[in-house]
PDB file of C-alpha atoms in Angstrom:
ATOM      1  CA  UNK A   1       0.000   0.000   0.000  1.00 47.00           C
ATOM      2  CA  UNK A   2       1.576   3.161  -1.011  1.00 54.00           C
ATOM      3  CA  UNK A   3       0.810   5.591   1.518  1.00 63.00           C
ATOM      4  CA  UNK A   4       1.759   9.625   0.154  1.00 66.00           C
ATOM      5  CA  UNK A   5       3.348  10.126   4.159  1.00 69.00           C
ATOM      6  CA  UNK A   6       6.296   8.516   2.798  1.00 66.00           C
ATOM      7  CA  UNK A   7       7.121  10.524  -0.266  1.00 68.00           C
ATOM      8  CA  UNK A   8       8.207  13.655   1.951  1.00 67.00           C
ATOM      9  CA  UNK A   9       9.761  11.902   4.986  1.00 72.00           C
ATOM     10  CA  UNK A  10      11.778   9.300   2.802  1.00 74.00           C
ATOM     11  CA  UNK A  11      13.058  11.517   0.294  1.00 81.00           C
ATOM     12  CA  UNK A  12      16.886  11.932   1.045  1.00 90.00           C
ATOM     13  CA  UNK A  13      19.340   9.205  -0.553  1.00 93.00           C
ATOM     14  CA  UNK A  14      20.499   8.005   2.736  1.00 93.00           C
ATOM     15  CA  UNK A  15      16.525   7.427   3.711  1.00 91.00           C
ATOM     16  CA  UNK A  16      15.992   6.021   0.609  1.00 93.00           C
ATOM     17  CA  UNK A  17      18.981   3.686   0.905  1.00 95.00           C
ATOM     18  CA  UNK A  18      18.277   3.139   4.683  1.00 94.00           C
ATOM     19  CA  UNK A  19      14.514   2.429   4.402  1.00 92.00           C
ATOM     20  CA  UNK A  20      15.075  -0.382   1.925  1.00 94.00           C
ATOM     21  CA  UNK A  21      17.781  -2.198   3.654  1.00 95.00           C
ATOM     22  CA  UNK A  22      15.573  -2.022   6.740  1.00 92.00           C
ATOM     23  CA  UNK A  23      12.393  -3.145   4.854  1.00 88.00           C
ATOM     24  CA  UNK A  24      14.742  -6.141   3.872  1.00 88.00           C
ATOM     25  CA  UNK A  25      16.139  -7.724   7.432  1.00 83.00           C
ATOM     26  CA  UNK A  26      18.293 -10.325   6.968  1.00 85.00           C
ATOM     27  CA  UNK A  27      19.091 -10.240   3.453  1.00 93.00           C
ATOM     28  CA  UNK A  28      21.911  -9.260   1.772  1.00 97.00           C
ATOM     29  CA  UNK A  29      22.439  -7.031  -1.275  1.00 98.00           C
ATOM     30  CA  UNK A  30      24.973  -5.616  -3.645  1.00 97.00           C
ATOM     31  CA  UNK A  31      25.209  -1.896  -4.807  1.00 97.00           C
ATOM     32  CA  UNK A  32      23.684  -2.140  -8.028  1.00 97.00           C
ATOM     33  CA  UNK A  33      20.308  -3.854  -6.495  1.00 98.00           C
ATOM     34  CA  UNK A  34      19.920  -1.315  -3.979  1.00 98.00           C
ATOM     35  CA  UNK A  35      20.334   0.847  -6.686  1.00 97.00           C
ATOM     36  CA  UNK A  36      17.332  -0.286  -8.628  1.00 97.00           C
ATOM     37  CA  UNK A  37      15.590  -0.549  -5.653  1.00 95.00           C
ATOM     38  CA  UNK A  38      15.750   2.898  -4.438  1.00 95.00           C
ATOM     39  CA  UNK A  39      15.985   4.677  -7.584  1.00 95.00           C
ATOM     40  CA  UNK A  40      19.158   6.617  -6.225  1.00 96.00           C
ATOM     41  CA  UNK A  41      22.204   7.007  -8.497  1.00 96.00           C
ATOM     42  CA  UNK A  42      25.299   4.512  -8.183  1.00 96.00           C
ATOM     43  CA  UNK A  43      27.538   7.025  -6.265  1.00 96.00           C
ATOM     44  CA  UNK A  44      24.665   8.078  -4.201  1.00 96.00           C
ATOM     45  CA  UNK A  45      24.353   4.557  -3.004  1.00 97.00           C
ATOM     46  CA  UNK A  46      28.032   4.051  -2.828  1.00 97.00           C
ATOM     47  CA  UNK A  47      28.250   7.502  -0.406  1.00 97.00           C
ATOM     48  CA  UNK A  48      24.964   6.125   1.764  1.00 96.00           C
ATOM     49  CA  UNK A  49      26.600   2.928   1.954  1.00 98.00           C
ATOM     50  CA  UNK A  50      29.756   3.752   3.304  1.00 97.00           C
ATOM     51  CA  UNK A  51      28.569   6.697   5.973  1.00 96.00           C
ATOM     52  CA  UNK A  52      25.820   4.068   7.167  1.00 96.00           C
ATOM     53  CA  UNK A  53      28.760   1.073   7.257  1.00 97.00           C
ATOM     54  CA  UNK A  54      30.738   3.797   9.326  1.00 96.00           C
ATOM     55  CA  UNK A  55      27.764   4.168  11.513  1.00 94.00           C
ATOM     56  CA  UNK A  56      27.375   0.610  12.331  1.00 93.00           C
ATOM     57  CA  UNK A  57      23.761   0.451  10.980  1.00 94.00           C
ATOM     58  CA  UNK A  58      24.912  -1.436   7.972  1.00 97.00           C
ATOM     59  CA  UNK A  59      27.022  -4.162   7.821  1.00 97.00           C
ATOM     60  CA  UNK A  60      29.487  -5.167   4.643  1.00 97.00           C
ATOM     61  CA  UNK A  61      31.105  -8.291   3.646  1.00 97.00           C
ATOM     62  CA  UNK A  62      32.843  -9.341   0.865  1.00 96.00           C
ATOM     63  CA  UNK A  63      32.080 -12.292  -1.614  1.00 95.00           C
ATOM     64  CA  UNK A  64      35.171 -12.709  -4.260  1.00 95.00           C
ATOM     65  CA  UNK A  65      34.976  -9.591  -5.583  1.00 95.00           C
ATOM     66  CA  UNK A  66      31.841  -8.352  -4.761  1.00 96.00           C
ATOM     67  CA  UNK A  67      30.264  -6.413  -1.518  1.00 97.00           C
ATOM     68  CA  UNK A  68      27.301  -7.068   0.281  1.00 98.00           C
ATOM     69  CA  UNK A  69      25.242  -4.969   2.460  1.00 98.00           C
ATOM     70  CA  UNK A  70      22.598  -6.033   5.097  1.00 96.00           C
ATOM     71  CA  UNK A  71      20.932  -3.932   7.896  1.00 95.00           C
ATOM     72  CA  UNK A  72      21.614  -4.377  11.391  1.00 94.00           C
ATOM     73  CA  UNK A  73      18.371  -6.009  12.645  1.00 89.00           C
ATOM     74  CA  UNK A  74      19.035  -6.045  15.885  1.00 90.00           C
ATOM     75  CA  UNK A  75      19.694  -2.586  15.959  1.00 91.00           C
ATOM     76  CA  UNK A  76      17.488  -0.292  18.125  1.00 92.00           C
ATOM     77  CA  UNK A  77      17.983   2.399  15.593  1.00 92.00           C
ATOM     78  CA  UNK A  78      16.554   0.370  12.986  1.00 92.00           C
ATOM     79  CA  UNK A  79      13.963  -1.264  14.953  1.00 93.00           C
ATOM     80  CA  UNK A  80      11.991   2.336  15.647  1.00 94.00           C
ATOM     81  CA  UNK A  81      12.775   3.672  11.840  1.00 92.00           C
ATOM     82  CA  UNK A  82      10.340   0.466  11.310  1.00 92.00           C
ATOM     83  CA  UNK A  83       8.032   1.095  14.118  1.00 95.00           C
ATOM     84  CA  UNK A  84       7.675   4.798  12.569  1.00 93.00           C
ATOM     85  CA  UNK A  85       7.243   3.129   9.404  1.00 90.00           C
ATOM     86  CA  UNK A  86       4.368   0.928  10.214  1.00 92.00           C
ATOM     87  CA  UNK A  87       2.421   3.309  12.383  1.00 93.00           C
ATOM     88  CA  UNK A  88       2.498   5.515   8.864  1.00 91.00           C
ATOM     89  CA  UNK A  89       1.763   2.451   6.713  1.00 89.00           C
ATOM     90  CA  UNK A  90      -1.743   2.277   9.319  1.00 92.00           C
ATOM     91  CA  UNK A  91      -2.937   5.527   9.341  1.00 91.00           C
ATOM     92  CA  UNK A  92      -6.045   5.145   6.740  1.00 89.00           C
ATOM     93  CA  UNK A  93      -6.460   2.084   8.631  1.00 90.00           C
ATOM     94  CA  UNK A  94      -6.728   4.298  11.863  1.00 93.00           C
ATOM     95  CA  UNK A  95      -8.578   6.812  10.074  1.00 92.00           C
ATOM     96  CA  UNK A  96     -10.998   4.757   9.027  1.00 91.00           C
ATOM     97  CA  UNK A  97     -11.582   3.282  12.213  1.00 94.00           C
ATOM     98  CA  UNK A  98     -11.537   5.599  14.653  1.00 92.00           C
ATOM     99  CA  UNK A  99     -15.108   6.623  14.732  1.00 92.00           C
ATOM    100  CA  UNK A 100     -16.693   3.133  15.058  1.00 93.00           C
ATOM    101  CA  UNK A 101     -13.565   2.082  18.034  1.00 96.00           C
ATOM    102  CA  UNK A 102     -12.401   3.303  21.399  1.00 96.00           C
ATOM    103  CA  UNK A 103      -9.459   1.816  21.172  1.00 97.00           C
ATOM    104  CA  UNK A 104      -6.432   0.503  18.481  1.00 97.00           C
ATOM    105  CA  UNK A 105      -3.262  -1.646  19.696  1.00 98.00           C
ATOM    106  CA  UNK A 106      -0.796  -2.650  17.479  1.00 97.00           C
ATOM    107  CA  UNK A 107       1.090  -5.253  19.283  1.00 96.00           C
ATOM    108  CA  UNK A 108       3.686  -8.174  18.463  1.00 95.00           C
ATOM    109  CA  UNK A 109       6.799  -8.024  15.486  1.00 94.00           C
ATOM    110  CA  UNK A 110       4.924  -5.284  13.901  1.00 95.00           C
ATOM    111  CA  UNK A 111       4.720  -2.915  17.294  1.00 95.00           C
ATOM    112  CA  UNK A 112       8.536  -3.874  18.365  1.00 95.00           C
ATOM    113  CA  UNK A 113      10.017  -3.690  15.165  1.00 92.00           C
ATOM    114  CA  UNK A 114      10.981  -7.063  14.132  1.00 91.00           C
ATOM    115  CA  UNK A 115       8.418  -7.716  11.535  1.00 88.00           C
ATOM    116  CA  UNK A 116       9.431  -9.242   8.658  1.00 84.00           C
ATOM    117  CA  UNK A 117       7.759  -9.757   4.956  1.00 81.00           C
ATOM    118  CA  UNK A 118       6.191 -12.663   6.378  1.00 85.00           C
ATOM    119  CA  UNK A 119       4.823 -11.257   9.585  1.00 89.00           C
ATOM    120  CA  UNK A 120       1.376 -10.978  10.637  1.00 90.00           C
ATOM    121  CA  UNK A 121       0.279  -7.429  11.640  1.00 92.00           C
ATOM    122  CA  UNK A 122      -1.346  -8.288  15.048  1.00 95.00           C
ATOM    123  CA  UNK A 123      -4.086  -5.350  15.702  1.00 96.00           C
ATOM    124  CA  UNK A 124      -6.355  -5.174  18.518  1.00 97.00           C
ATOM    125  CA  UNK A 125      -9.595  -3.509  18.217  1.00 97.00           C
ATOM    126  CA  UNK A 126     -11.523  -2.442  21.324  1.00 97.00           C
ATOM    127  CA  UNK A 127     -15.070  -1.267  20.167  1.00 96.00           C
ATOM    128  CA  UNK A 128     -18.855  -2.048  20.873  1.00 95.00           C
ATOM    129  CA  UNK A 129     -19.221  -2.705  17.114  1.00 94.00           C
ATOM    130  CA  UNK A 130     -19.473  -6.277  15.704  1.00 93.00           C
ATOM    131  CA  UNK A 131     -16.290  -7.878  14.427  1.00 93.00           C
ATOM    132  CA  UNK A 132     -18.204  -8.110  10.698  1.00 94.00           C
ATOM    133  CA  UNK A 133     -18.541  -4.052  10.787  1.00 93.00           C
ATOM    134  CA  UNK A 134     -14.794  -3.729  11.597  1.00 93.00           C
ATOM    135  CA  UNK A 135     -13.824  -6.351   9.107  1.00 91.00           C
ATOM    136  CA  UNK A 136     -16.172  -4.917   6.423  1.00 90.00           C
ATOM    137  CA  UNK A 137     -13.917  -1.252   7.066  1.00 89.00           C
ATOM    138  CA  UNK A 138     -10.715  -3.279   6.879  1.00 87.00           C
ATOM    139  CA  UNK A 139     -11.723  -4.448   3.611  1.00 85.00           C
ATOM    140  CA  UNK A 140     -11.817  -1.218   2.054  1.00 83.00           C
ATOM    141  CA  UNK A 141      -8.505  -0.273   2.875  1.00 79.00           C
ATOM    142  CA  UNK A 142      -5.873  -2.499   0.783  1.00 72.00           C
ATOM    143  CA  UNK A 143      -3.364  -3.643   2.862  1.00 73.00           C
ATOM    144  CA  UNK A 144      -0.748  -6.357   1.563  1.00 70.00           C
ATOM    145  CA  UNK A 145      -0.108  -7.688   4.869  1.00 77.00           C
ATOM    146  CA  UNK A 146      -2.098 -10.653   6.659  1.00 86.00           C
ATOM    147  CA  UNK A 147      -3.618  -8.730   9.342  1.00 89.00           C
ATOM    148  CA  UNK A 148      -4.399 -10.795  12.776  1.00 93.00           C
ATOM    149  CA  UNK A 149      -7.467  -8.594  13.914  1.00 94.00           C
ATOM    150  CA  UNK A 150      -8.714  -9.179  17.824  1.00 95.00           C
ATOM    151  CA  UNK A 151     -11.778  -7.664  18.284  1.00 96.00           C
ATOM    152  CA  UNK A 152     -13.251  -7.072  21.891  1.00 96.00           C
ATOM    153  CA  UNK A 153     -15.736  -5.461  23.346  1.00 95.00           C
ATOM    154  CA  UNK A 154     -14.813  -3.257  27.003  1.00 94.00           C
ATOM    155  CA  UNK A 155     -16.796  -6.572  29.166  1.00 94.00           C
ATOM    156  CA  UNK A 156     -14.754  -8.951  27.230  1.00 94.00           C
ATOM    157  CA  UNK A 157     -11.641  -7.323  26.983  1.00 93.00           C
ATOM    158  CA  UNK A 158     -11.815  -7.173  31.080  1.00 91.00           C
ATOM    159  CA  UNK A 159     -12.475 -10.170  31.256  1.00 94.00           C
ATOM    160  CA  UNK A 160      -9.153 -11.247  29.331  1.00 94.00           C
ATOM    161  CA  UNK A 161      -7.356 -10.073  32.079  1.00 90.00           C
ATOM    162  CA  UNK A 162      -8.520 -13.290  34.476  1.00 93.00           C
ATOM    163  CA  UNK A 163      -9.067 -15.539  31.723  1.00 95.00           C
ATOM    164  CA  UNK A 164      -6.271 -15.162  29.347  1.00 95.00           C
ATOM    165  CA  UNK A 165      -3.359 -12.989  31.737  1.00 94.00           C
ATOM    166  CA  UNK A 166      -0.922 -14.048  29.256  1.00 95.00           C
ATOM    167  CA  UNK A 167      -2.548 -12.287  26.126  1.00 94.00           C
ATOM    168  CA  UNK A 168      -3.490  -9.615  27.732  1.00 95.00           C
ATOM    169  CA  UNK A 169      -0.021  -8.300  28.655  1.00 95.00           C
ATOM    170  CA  UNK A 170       1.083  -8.598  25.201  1.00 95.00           C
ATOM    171  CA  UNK A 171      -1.748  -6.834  23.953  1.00 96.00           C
ATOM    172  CA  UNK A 172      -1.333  -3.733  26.766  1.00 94.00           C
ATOM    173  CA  UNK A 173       2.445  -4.285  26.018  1.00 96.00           C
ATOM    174  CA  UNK A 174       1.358  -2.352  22.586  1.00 97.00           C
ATOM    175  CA  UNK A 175       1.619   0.399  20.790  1.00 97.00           C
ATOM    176  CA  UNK A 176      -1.679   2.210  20.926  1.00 97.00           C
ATOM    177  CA  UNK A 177      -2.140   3.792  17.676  1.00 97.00           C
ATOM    178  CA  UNK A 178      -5.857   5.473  18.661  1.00 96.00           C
ATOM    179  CA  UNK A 179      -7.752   5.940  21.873  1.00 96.00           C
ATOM    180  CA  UNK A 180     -11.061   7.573  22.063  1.00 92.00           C
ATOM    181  CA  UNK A 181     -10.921  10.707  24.951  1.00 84.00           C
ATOM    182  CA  UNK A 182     -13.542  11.426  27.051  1.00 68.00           C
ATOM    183  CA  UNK A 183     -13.973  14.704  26.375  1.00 52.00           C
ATOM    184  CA  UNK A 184     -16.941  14.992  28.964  1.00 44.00           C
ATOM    185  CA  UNK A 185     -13.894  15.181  31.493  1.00 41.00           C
ATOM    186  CA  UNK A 186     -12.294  17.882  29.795  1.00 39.00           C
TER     187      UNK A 186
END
């Protein structure tokens, strides 16, 4: 899903360069792919490359004669660029949303980071509506990603505290991505 957010805040070379290594955990590339990847120019990539080798974000090994470049997964650094990058990837999903919820958790790889191409996006839903209204909304957004959608109501989702303890910390572990205010308080 192509979302316009990241046409202005990934627009340097060294974003460019840096979001598709980190979009890619785990795998390896040489110049010329990254290149056709990120549509920046051969010394551009060569330039990013080095400064984000000399950073430690990027590690480089060598093959014969040819280089190879791979993010640093487990690097905090790159875990929030993909945190920041997800929550921006949901917002018509929160947008959409957001007036039939109280509450949106992203929670699991996709919250912390560490999701990969293959990772489920884990969402929790806290709302009064019926899980067929919320999956009916989540239909008109087009998402490529498998999303895991847990959809409670405020009883239930109280309720998941005694019953399922477990579950419940991961979900309030989270990254809330929309809570309703009371704005009777205010």
């Amino acid at each position: 899903m192509k979302n316009h957010l990241f046409s202005f805040l990934i627009e340097t070379s060294t974003q460019k360069v840096f979001d598709f290594l980190a979009l890619n955990p785990g795998r390896e590339f040489i110049e010329k792919e990254i290149q056709k990847g990120t549509g920046v120019s051969k010394p551009g990539v060569n330039l990013v490359l080095k400064n984000l080798v000399k950073a430690g974000i990027v590690f480089k090994s060598k093959k014969g004669r040819m280089h190879f470049y791979k993010v640093d997964f487990k690097s905090p650094l790159v875990k929030q660029w993909k945190v920041l990058r997800n929550v921006i990837l949901l917002m018509p999903l929160i947008k959409n949303l957001e007036n039939e919820v109280q509450k949106i958790i992203l929670f699991g790889s996709w919250d912390r980071g560490e999701n990969t191409p293959d990772s489920d996006l884990d969402l929790f839903v806290l709302t009064n509506a019926s899980r067929e209204s919320i999956e009916k909304i989540l239909r008109k957004i087009s998402l490529e990603e498998k999303i895991q959608l847990i959809v409670r109501n405020p009883v239930s989702f109280s309720e998941m505290e005694k019953k399922e303890p477990i579950f419940f910390e991961e979900i309030n572990r989270g990254l809330i991505l929309f809570q309703k205010t009371d704005e009777s308080r205010i």
